[in-house]
Tab-separated table of C-alpha atoms in Angstrom:
chain	number	residue	atom	x	y	z
A	1	UNK	CA	-130.885	-75.682	-112.253
A	2	UNK	CA	-133.680	-75.094	-110.198
A	3	UNK	CA	-132.710	-74.960	-107.473
A	4	UNK	CA	-133.896	-73.513	-103.669
A	5	UNK	CA	-133.875	-73.877	-99.429
A	6	UNK	CA	-137.313	-74.447	-97.649
A	7	UNK	CA	-137.080	-73.405	-94.111
A	8	UNK	CA	-139.884	-74.739	-90.830
A	9	UNK	CA	-139.692	-77.970	-88.664
A	10	UNK	CA	-138.710	-80.230	-90.634
A	11	UNK	CA	-139.479	-83.840	-90.113
A	12	UNK	CA	-139.163	-86.728	-91.777
A	13	UNK	CA	-138.399	-90.764	-91.444
A	14	UNK	CA	-134.945	-92.485	-91.348
A	15	UNK	CA	-136.637	-95.414	-90.732
A	16	UNK	CA	-139.743	-97.152	-88.893
A	17	UNK	CA	-138.665	-96.696	-85.743
A	18	UNK	CA	-137.113	-93.212	-85.383
A	19	UNK	CA	-138.663	-89.641	-86.323
A	20	UNK	CA	-136.018	-87.124	-87.685
A	21	UNK	CA	-136.799	-83.637	-86.585
A	22	UNK	CA	-135.045	-80.476	-87.026
A	23	UNK	CA	-136.169	-77.571	-85.335
A	24	UNK	CA	-136.000	-74.588	-87.881
A	25	UNK	CA	-133.762	-76.247	-89.918
A	26	UNK	CA	-133.677	-76.039	-93.559
A	27	UNK	CA	-133.848	-78.159	-96.425
A	28	UNK	CA	-132.344	-78.005	-100.223
A	29	UNK	CA	-133.812	-79.340	-103.434
A	30	UNK	CA	-131.519	-79.282	-106.477
A	31	UNK	CA	-132.987	-79.956	-109.679
A	32	UNK	CA	-136.090	-82.177	-107.645
A	33	UNK	CA	-133.520	-83.616	-105.941
A	34	UNK	CA	-133.035	-82.906	-101.796
A	35	UNK	CA	-129.493	-82.366	-101.129
A	36	UNK	CA	-129.760	-82.729	-97.229
A	37	UNK	CA	-131.101	-81.149	-94.179
A	38	UNK	CA	-129.907	-78.764	-91.747
A	39	UNK	CA	-130.155	-76.743	-89.023
A	40	UNK	CA	-127.542	-74.017	-90.012
A	41	UNK	CA	-127.333	-73.401	-93.953
A	42	UNK	CA	-123.987	-74.451	-95.448
A	43	UNK	CA	-122.323	-71.327	-96.838
A	44	UNK	CA	-123.046	-72.784	-100.731
A	45	UNK	CA	-126.834	-72.663	-100.444
A	46	UNK	CA	-126.885	-69.216	-99.034
A	47	UNK	CA	-127.288	-66.972	-101.742
A	48	UNK	CA	-130.758	-69.134	-103.478
A	49	UNK	CA	-133.810	-68.286	-103.030
A	50	UNK	CA	-135.497	-70.024	-100.214
A	51	UNK	CA	-139.599	-70.835	-99.160
A	52	UNK	CA	-139.629	-69.387	-95.756
A	53	UNK	CA	-142.209	-71.527	-93.513
A	54	UNK	CA	-140.320	-71.008	-90.270
A	55	UNK	CA	-142.763	-72.439	-87.494
A	56	UNK	CA	-144.503	-74.353	-89.741
A	57	UNK	CA	-144.269	-78.408	-90.093
A	58	UNK	CA	-142.256	-79.594	-93.422
A	59	UNK	CA	-142.667	-83.143	-94.323
A	60	UNK	CA	-142.267	-85.627	-97.467
A	61	UNK	CA	-145.636	-85.447	-99.609
A	62	UNK	CA	-147.283	-88.334	-98.752
A	63	UNK	CA	-148.322	-91.662	-100.950
A	64	UNK	CA	-151.063	-93.393	-101.550
A	65	UNK	CA	-150.617	-97.051	-102.514
A	66	UNK	CA	-154.002	-97.964	-103.143
A	67	UNK	CA	-157.374	-95.114	-104.142
A	68	UNK	CA	-159.912	-96.130	-106.589
A	69	UNK	CA	-160.632	-92.972	-108.798
A	70	UNK	CA	-164.287	-93.714	-110.626
A	71	UNK	CA	-165.250	-94.487	-106.844
A	72	UNK	CA	-164.680	-91.418	-105.774
A	73	UNK	CA	-168.004	-90.019	-106.466
A	74	UNK	CA	-170.040	-92.587	-104.388
A	75	UNK	CA	-167.654	-92.741	-101.121
A	76	UNK	CA	-169.628	-92.735	-97.893
A	77	UNK	CA	-171.914	-95.394	-99.186
A	78	UNK	CA	-172.977	-98.732	-98.532
A	79	UNK	CA	-170.882	-98.696	-95.620
A	80	UNK	CA	-173.305	-101.625	-94.187
A	81	UNK	CA	-172.180	-103.940	-96.591
A	82	UNK	CA	-168.989	-106.365	-97.036
A	83	UNK	CA	-166.946	-106.322	-99.913
A	84	UNK	CA	-168.806	-108.685	-102.490
A	85	UNK	CA	-172.224	-107.145	-102.066
A	86	UNK	CA	-170.817	-103.854	-102.105
A	87	UNK	CA	-169.127	-104.476	-105.447
A	88	UNK	CA	-172.238	-105.311	-107.116
A	89	UNK	CA	-174.837	-103.145	-105.051
A	90	UNK	CA	-172.260	-99.599	-106.242
A	91	UNK	CA	-169.253	-100.110	-107.492
A	92	UNK	CA	-170.044	-101.936	-110.534
A	93	UNK	CA	-173.120	-99.728	-111.464
A	94	UNK	CA	-170.682	-96.758	-110.742
A	95	UNK	CA	-167.905	-97.528	-113.107
A	96	UNK	CA	-170.153	-98.580	-115.543
A	97	UNK	CA	-170.853	-94.673	-116.179
A	98	UNK	CA	-167.328	-94.118	-117.323
A	99	UNK	CA	-168.170	-95.173	-120.523
A	100	UNK	CA	-169.710	-92.034	-121.032
A	101	UNK	CA	-167.012	-89.026	-121.350
A	102	UNK	CA	-168.454	-86.489	-119.856
A	103	UNK	CA	-169.625	-88.148	-116.844
A	104	UNK	CA	-166.130	-89.293	-116.689
A	105	UNK	CA	-165.267	-85.689	-117.029
A	106	UNK	CA	-167.075	-84.336	-114.670
A	107	UNK	CA	-166.402	-87.043	-112.081
A	108	UNK	CA	-162.074	-86.907	-112.329
A	109	UNK	CA	-162.328	-83.361	-112.344
A	110	UNK	CA	-163.134	-83.324	-108.510
A	111	UNK	CA	-160.845	-86.375	-108.369
A	112	UNK	CA	-157.807	-84.902	-109.717
A	113	UNK	CA	-158.618	-81.435	-108.185
A	114	UNK	CA	-159.311	-82.984	-104.133
A	115	UNK	CA	-155.725	-84.750	-104.799
A	116	UNK	CA	-154.396	-81.611	-105.572
A	117	UNK	CA	-155.132	-79.996	-102.650
A	118	UNK	CA	-154.208	-83.349	-100.509
A	119	UNK	CA	-151.171	-83.989	-98.857
A	120	UNK	CA	-150.363	-87.071	-100.889
A	121	UNK	CA	-147.794	-86.620	-103.855
A	122	UNK	CA	-147.506	-89.658	-104.806
A	123	UNK	CA	-150.369	-92.415	-105.880
A	124	UNK	CA	-151.312	-96.028	-107.500
A	125	UNK	CA	-155.065	-95.730	-108.963
A	126	UNK	CA	-157.597	-97.733	-110.723
A	127	UNK	CA	-159.567	-96.231	-113.163
A	128	UNK	CA	-161.606	-98.743	-114.980
A	129	UNK	CA	-162.407	-100.979	-118.171
A	130	UNK	CA	-162.849	-97.781	-120.114
A	131	UNK	CA	-160.114	-96.709	-122.751
A	132	UNK	CA	-160.404	-93.026	-123.237
A	133	UNK	CA	-161.646	-92.498	-119.398
A	134	UNK	CA	-158.400	-94.370	-117.903
A	135	UNK	CA	-156.558	-91.748	-120.220
A	136	UNK	CA	-158.850	-88.963	-119.112
A	137	UNK	CA	-157.700	-89.876	-115.500
A	138	UNK	CA	-154.493	-89.642	-116.502
A	139	UNK	CA	-154.146	-86.373	-118.082
A	140	UNK	CA	-156.059	-84.941	-115.370
A	141	UNK	CA	-153.377	-86.180	-112.689
A	142	UNK	CA	-150.637	-85.059	-114.882
A	143	UNK	CA	-152.355	-81.771	-114.699
A	144	UNK	CA	-152.639	-81.830	-110.742
A	145	UNK	CA	-148.749	-82.149	-109.862
A	146	UNK	CA	-149.270	-86.005	-109.194
A	147	UNK	CA	-146.653	-88.401	-109.885
A	148	UNK	CA	-148.004	-92.624	-110.374
A	149	UNK	CA	-148.916	-95.226	-111.748
A	150	UNK	CA	-153.067	-95.065	-113.109
A	151	UNK	CA	-154.117	-98.373	-114.484
A	152	UNK	CA	-157.115	-99.231	-116.455
A	153	UNK	CA	-158.853	-102.461	-115.251
A	154	UNK	CA	-159.014	-105.762	-116.893
A	155	UNK	CA	-162.249	-107.999	-115.792
A	156	UNK	CA	-163.618	-110.309	-118.531
A	157	UNK	CA	-165.661	-112.962	-116.162
A	158	UNK	CA	-168.129	-112.953	-113.270
A	159	UNK	CA	-169.081	-109.035	-113.806
A	160	UNK	CA	-172.346	-107.347	-114.437
A	161	UNK	CA	-172.593	-107.585	-118.654
A	162	UNK	CA	-172.456	-103.826	-118.808
A	163	UNK	CA	-169.151	-104.123	-117.446
A	164	UNK	CA	-167.338	-107.056	-118.722
A	165	UNK	CA	-164.883	-106.987	-121.498
A	166	UNK	CA	-165.829	-109.044	-124.131
A	167	UNK	CA	-162.734	-111.884	-124.335
A	168	UNK	CA	-159.342	-111.978	-122.854
A	169	UNK	CA	-157.923	-111.198	-126.634
A	170	UNK	CA	-159.936	-107.875	-126.639
A	171	UNK	CA	-159.236	-106.579	-123.315
A	172	UNK	CA	-155.579	-107.741	-123.971
A	173	UNK	CA	-155.997	-105.376	-127.289
A	174	UNK	CA	-157.590	-102.536	-125.677
A	175	UNK	CA	-154.793	-102.835	-122.557
A	176	UNK	CA	-152.208	-102.558	-125.249
A	177	UNK	CA	-153.864	-100.050	-126.718
A	178	UNK	CA	-154.027	-97.838	-123.773
A	179	UNK	CA	-150.080	-98.668	-122.899
A	180	UNK	CA	-148.882	-97.177	-126.234
A	181	UNK	CA	-151.220	-94.042	-125.985
A	182	UNK	CA	-150.083	-93.212	-122.150
A	183	UNK	CA	-146.588	-93.001	-122.977
A	184	UNK	CA	-147.576	-89.043	-124.161
A	185	UNK	CA	-147.932	-88.984	-120.095
A	186	UNK	CA	-144.550	-87.731	-118.410
A	187	UNK	CA	-144.906	-88.042	-114.976
A	188	UNK	CA	-148.202	-90.513	-114.700
A	189	UNK	CA	-147.498	-93.915	-116.092
A	190	UNK	CA	-149.019	-97.144	-116.883
A	191	UNK	CA	-149.852	-99.829	-113.968
A	192	UNK	CA	-151.408	-103.232	-114.815
A	193	UNK	CA	-154.510	-104.008	-113.377
A	194	UNK	CA	-156.643	-107.532	-113.100
A	195	UNK	CA	-159.016	-106.182	-111.139
A	196	UNK	CA	-158.410	-109.351	-109.248
A	197	UNK	CA	-158.848	-112.837	-109.883
A	198	UNK	CA	-162.289	-114.025	-109.595
A	199	UNK	CA	-162.974	-111.566	-112.580
A	200	UNK	CA	-160.185	-112.542	-114.610
A	201	UNK	CA	-159.785	-115.688	-116.569
A	202	UNK	CA	-156.992	-117.670	-117.062
A	203	UNK	CA	-156.392	-116.914	-120.641
A	204	UNK	CA	-156.777	-113.121	-119.785
A	205	UNK	CA	-154.144	-113.137	-116.563
A	206	UNK	CA	-151.767	-115.166	-119.897
A	207	UNK	CA	-152.096	-111.955	-121.769
A	208	UNK	CA	-151.627	-109.841	-119.132
A	209	UNK	CA	-148.574	-111.176	-118.338
A	210	UNK	CA	-146.930	-110.993	-122.056
A	211	UNK	CA	-147.720	-107.496	-121.274
A	212	UNK	CA	-146.098	-106.986	-118.325
A	213	UNK	CA	-143.174	-108.862	-120.178
A	214	UNK	CA	-143.277	-107.021	-123.191
A	215	UNK	CA	-143.787	-103.847	-121.609
A	216	UNK	CA	-141.907	-104.257	-118.299
A	217	UNK	CA	-144.765	-102.915	-116.427
A	218	UNK	CA	-145.516	-102.933	-112.303
A	219	UNK	CA	-148.784	-104.860	-111.370
A	220	UNK	CA	-151.363	-104.037	-108.955
A	221	UNK	CA	-154.383	-105.775	-107.609
A	222	UNK	CA	-156.071	-107.380	-104.235
A	223	UNK	CA	-154.845	-110.010	-102.002
A	224	UNK	CA	-156.590	-112.163	-99.267
A	225	UNK	CA	-159.078	-109.238	-98.573
A	226	UNK	CA	-162.108	-111.001	-97.309
A	227	UNK	CA	-163.171	-114.606	-96.282
A	228	UNK	CA	-165.299	-114.976	-99.249
A	229	UNK	CA	-163.413	-114.201	-101.494
A	230	UNK	CA	-160.649	-116.531	-100.484
A	231	UNK	CA	-162.743	-119.101	-100.826
A	232	UNK	CA	-164.337	-118.161	-104.172
A	233	UNK	CA	-160.534	-117.803	-105.286
A	234	UNK	CA	-159.272	-121.420	-104.057
A	235	UNK	CA	-162.867	-122.820	-106.179
A	236	UNK	CA	-161.424	-120.857	-109.007
A	237	UNK	CA	-157.971	-121.974	-109.253
A	238	UNK	CA	-158.303	-125.598	-107.492
A	239	UNK	CA	-153.992	-125.733	-108.815
A	240	UNK	CA	-153.075	-123.336	-106.635
A	241	UNK	CA	-152.822	-123.313	-102.285
A	242	UNK	CA	-153.275	-120.049	-101.770
A	243	UNK	CA	-154.766	-116.828	-103.331
A	244	UNK	CA	-150.941	-115.223	-104.431
A	245	UNK	CA	-150.235	-118.381	-105.598
A	246	UNK	CA	-152.892	-117.243	-108.630
A	247	UNK	CA	-150.951	-114.606	-109.543
A	248	UNK	CA	-147.645	-115.908	-109.228
A	249	UNK	CA	-148.090	-118.237	-111.666
A	250	UNK	CA	-148.445	-116.074	-114.648
A	251	UNK	CA	-145.556	-114.278	-113.174
A	252	UNK	CA	-147.183	-111.013	-111.835
A	253	UNK	CA	-145.921	-111.599	-108.375
A	254	UNK	CA	-143.208	-109.373	-107.178
A	255	UNK	CA	-139.701	-110.684	-108.398
A	256	UNK	CA	-139.136	-109.388	-112.492
A	257	UNK	CA	-142.662	-107.563	-111.949
A	258	UNK	CA	-143.054	-104.867	-109.307
A	259	UNK	CA	-146.389	-105.476	-107.166
A	260	UNK	CA	-148.412	-104.280	-105.401
A	261	UNK	CA	-151.353	-106.273	-103.263
A	262	UNK	CA	-153.920	-104.138	-101.582
A	263	UNK	CA	-155.292	-105.665	-98.086
A	264	UNK	CA	-153.281	-108.494	-97.067
A	265	UNK	CA	-156.091	-109.437	-94.394
A	266	UNK	CA	-155.528	-112.926	-93.962
A	267	UNK	CA	-152.770	-114.479	-95.767
A	268	UNK	CA	-151.300	-117.473	-95.147
A	269	UNK	CA	-148.282	-118.399	-93.762
A	270	UNK	CA	-147.087	-119.704	-97.682
A	271	UNK	CA	-148.399	-116.495	-99.089
A	272	UNK	CA	-146.528	-114.318	-96.462
A	273	UNK	CA	-143.231	-115.558	-97.226
A	274	UNK	CA	-143.969	-115.792	-100.948
A	275	UNK	CA	-144.902	-111.860	-100.724
A	276	UNK	CA	-141.405	-111.349	-98.525
A	277	UNK	CA	-139.414	-113.599	-100.879
A	278	UNK	CA	-140.477	-111.788	-104.065
A	279	UNK	CA	-140.467	-108.053	-102.896
A	280	UNK	CA	-143.712	-107.710	-103.106
A	281	UNK	CA	-145.422	-104.537	-101.657
A	282	UNK	CA	-148.082	-104.406	-99.854
A	283	UNK	CA	-150.985	-101.423	-99.485
A	284	UNK	CA	-152.543	-101.462	-96.185
A	285	UNK	CA	-155.891	-100.072	-96.287
A	286	UNK	CA	-157.339	-100.185	-92.760
A	287	UNK	CA	-160.266	-97.837	-92.854
A	288	UNK	CA	-162.211	-99.879	-96.351
A	289	UNK	CA	-161.275	-102.970	-94.231
A	290	UNK	CA	-162.756	-101.860	-91.209
A	291	UNK	CA	-165.772	-100.604	-93.031
A	292	UNK	CA	-166.228	-103.376	-95.237
A	293	UNK	CA	-166.137	-105.568	-91.916
A	294	UNK	CA	-162.800	-107.246	-93.484
A	295	UNK	CA	-160.383	-107.379	-90.577
A	296	UNK	CA	-157.757	-105.972	-89.641
A	297	UNK	CA	-154.396	-106.953	-91.536
A	298	UNK	CA	-151.274	-107.790	-89.245
A	299	UNK	CA	-149.290	-104.993	-89.828
A	300	UNK	CA	-146.751	-105.071	-86.900
A	301	UNK	CA	-145.747	-108.506	-87.932
A	302	UNK	CA	-144.932	-107.662	-91.669
A	303	UNK	CA	-143.186	-104.898	-90.474
A	304	UNK	CA	-141.443	-107.148	-88.089
A	305	UNK	CA	-140.538	-109.315	-90.753
A	306	UNK	CA	-138.881	-106.425	-93.020
A	307	UNK	CA	-141.864	-106.721	-95.804
A	308	UNK	CA	-142.334	-103.641	-98.317
A	309	UNK	CA	-145.224	-101.860	-97.067
A	310	UNK	CA	-147.628	-98.864	-97.995
A	311	UNK	CA	-150.881	-97.345	-96.827
A	312	UNK	CA	-153.678	-96.719	-99.170
A	313	UNK	CA	-156.770	-94.685	-99.164
A	314	UNK	CA	-158.546	-97.357	-100.946
A	315	UNK	CA	-161.758	-95.055	-102.185
A	316	UNK	CA	-164.721	-95.541	-102.160
A	317	UNK	CA	-164.222	-98.442	-99.060
A	318	UNK	CA	-162.451	-95.751	-97.556
A	319	UNK	CA	-164.186	-92.298	-97.522
A	320	UNK	CA	-161.432	-90.018	-97.486
A	321	UNK	CA	-158.001	-89.384	-99.780
A	322	UNK	CA	-156.926	-88.065	-96.284
A	323	UNK	CA	-153.781	-90.364	-95.056
A	324	UNK	CA	-153.874	-88.361	-91.618
A	325	UNK	CA	-157.152	-90.700	-91.729
A	326	UNK	CA	-154.943	-93.956	-93.367
A	327	UNK	CA	-152.343	-93.665	-90.624
A	328	UNK	CA	-154.572	-92.878	-87.931
A	329	UNK	CA	-156.841	-95.450	-88.302
A	330	UNK	CA	-153.903	-97.705	-88.593
A	331	UNK	CA	-153.129	-97.717	-85.188
A	332	UNK	CA	-156.688	-97.244	-84.084
A	333	UNK	CA	-156.727	-100.862	-86.164
A	334	UNK	CA	-154.126	-102.570	-84.645
A	335	UNK	CA	-154.404	-102.011	-80.811
A	336	UNK	CA	-158.225	-103.502	-81.675
A	337	UNK	CA	-155.797	-106.709	-83.021
A	338	UNK	CA	-153.602	-106.481	-80.096
A	339	UNK	CA	-156.393	-106.178	-77.561
A	340	UNK	CA	-158.987	-108.836	-78.802
A	341	UNK	CA	-156.855	-110.921	-81.210
A	342	UNK	CA	-153.556	-112.067	-80.706
A	343	UNK	CA	-151.377	-109.711	-78.089
A	344	UNK	CA	-148.260	-110.450	-79.018
A	345	UNK	CA	-148.434	-108.268	-82.182
A	346	UNK	CA	-148.235	-104.892	-80.544
A	347	UNK	CA	-149.888	-101.584	-81.714
A	348	UNK	CA	-148.530	-99.384	-84.507
A	349	UNK	CA	-146.974	-96.066	-83.203
A	350	UNK	CA	-146.727	-92.405	-84.768
A	351	UNK	CA	-143.082	-93.208	-85.903
A	352	UNK	CA	-143.995	-96.460	-87.755
A	353	UNK	CA	-147.218	-94.758	-89.293
A	354	UNK	CA	-145.266	-92.075	-90.521
A	355	UNK	CA	-142.997	-93.952	-92.011
A	356	UNK	CA	-145.145	-96.242	-94.087
A	357	UNK	CA	-147.248	-92.990	-95.330
A	358	UNK	CA	-143.158	-91.556	-96.368
A	359	UNK	CA	-140.846	-93.862	-97.116
A	360	UNK	CA	-142.454	-97.070	-96.641
A	361	UNK	CA	-145.073	-96.210	-99.808
A	362	UNK	CA	-142.315	-94.535	-101.008
A	363	UNK	CA	-140.432	-96.931	-102.533
A	364	UNK	CA	-142.464	-98.266	-104.474
A	365	UNK	CA	-141.268	-95.447	-106.856
A	366	UNK	CA	-138.069	-95.284	-106.351
A	367	UNK	CA	-135.704	-93.565	-103.619
A	368	UNK	CA	-138.927	-90.940	-102.829
A	369	UNK	CA	-140.481	-90.701	-99.552
A	370	UNK	CA	-137.928	-88.728	-96.972
A	371	UNK	CA	-135.285	-85.829	-97.027
A	372	UNK	CA	-132.077	-87.941	-97.258
A	373	UNK	CA	-129.973	-86.534	-99.801
A	374	UNK	CA	-130.306	-87.941	-103.608
A	375	UNK	CA	-134.000	-88.871	-102.868
A	376	UNK	CA	-136.460	-87.284	-104.940
A	377	UNK	CA	-137.539	-83.973	-103.581
A	378	UNK	CA	-141.138	-84.315	-102.548
A	379	UNK	CA	-142.879	-81.961	-99.570
A	380	UNK	CA	-145.721	-80.437	-98.126
A	381	UNK	CA	-146.031	-77.564	-95.643
A	382	UNK	CA	-148.730	-78.199	-92.876
A	383	UNK	CA	-149.951	-75.173	-90.745
A	384	UNK	CA	-151.552	-76.058	-87.892
A	385	UNK	CA	-152.198	-72.927	-86.459
A	386	UNK	CA	-155.988	-73.286	-86.214
A	387	UNK	CA	-155.571	-76.555	-84.076
A	388	UNK	CA	-155.443	-74.653	-80.784
A	389	UNK	CA	-154.405	-75.322	-77.797
A	390	UNK	CA	-152.835	-74.013	-74.728
A	391	UNK	CA	-150.192	-75.882	-73.621
A	392	UNK	CA	-147.017	-75.685	-75.234
A	393	UNK	CA	-145.978	-78.237	-77.460
A	394	UNK	CA	-142.727	-79.708	-78.977
A	395	UNK	CA	-142.757	-80.580	-82.870
A	396	UNK	CA	-143.194	-84.134	-82.610
A	397	UNK	CA	-145.990	-83.410	-80.649
A	398	UNK	CA	-147.598	-81.296	-83.217
A	399	UNK	CA	-146.906	-83.870	-85.927
A	400	UNK	CA	-148.411	-86.330	-84.025
A	401	UNK	CA	-152.198	-83.922	-83.197
A	402	UNK	CA	-152.408	-83.383	-86.718
A	403	UNK	CA	-152.389	-86.796	-87.659
A	404	UNK	CA	-155.233	-87.098	-85.413
A	405	UNK	CA	-156.619	-83.976	-86.224
A	406	UNK	CA	-155.470	-82.790	-89.571
A	407	UNK	CA	-157.814	-82.089	-92.995
A	408	UNK	CA	-156.203	-80.497	-96.006
A	409	UNK	CA	-156.990	-77.357	-94.948
A	410	UNK	CA	-154.201	-77.572	-93.342
A	411	UNK	CA	-152.171	-78.155	-96.509
A	412	UNK	CA	-150.589	-74.554	-97.436
A	413	UNK	CA	-148.180	-76.214	-99.974
A	414	UNK	CA	-146.489	-78.906	-102.050
A	415	UNK	CA	-143.818	-79.834	-103.778
A	416	UNK	CA	-143.409	-83.096	-106.263
A	417	UNK	CA	-140.133	-83.587	-107.483
A	418	UNK	CA	-138.831	-80.350	-106.902
A	419	UNK	CA	-141.907	-78.513	-108.000
A	420	UNK	CA	-144.415	-76.087	-106.559
A	421	UNK	CA	-148.248	-77.259	-106.590
A	422	UNK	CA	-150.744	-74.492	-106.863
A	423	UNK	CA	-153.201	-75.164	-104.249
A	424	UNK	CA	-155.827	-74.224	-107.383
A	425	UNK	CA	-155.952	-75.153	-110.961
A	426	UNK	CA	-155.506	-72.310	-112.512
A	427	UNK	CA	-153.103	-70.315	-109.385
A	428	UNK	CA	-149.735	-69.713	-108.629
A	429	UNK	CA	-147.112	-70.814	-106.152
A	430	UNK	CA	-148.370	-69.715	-103.055
A	431	UNK	CA	-144.538	-70.310	-101.384
A	432	UNK	CA	-143.799	-67.544	-99.628
A	433	UNK	CA	-139.809	-66.345	-100.346
A	434	UNK	CA	-137.695	-65.008	-97.362
A	435	UNK	CA	-134.287	-64.534	-95.771
A	436	UNK	CA	-132.831	-68.074	-95.284
A	437	UNK	CA	-131.052	-66.869	-92.373
């Protein structure tokens, strides 16, 4: 049995309205499961090892519900373009390179290493159409200590010849082979990944629907991100009244198919109702939506409706893997929507975005994203001593500053499912053992 205590300033969410703070308290992990948070350590835990992070911040690991691993190599480029032009100018050209395994090895080494050093513990990741490269990505994330899902992308139409699968049947065959091969991994699991409706024929969606039912897989894709994209889907799918129906008619829009839809910036009332009723997760990607001029999603409305929401970095339309950036931009974008568009939708606050980055997105992975008893023990330790200040700050204020000012250099330790993740690929545990009194 693997048991330990962590001591420090513990911050976590019970819900999206309250930030729980226990100053120099204790959180206990037993076989990767949280056993609760305590102001005073119970006697039964006083003799087990303690990671002593006195006065540092201990938070649940962040969850990234939407990131494109092959795009990490060109983050920060093409940000003057809108979505469809950006895809054709930068994205497709880069993703075609992953047919060469040597290139994929070099690129995914960088991506996985930076994921290891980040405050992210769980992620839902897009690969490319290439089986070998996608399996390589899964292997590197497994080695990096991340838990989550990786998808081999499907696209058999409206794509350049160099990045378009030969047929729906071939795409499905390759996908099934990849699903079977991915069983070798313990912490990284497969997720069906039709890129988006414009690049997937009806025949391919039918094939993927069959695979979803056969292997009981979750699904991830994009939804209502951009006006041009929405109009294109309506043209391609005249039998649907809104974008989400183009997924729903194949049984891949929540209900028995656990689903993440990225963006949902311009979803109609009917689409929102279907997402709510069928339990579709929304991956809110505020930096991406800003960079590609897509708009600002009505996250206040979604939260108030009790919908399932988390945050996504959406690299490379987002410029960084940092969920600190995703949180701060979620607040900033909500302020712009409130001020310029809809003053009935109040801006998001610190409690809400912290919830989205932890417990909100964590729900997609099960009991993940908080320190309540019975949840999987994902934790990140933050050292804010480099953010100098003359005044006394309470712990909540220190966390708030971290959301706006921190980067991965402030991460001093990370645990995923109770296991320490070294900062370096070949490193050892860096946590500090000490007394637990």
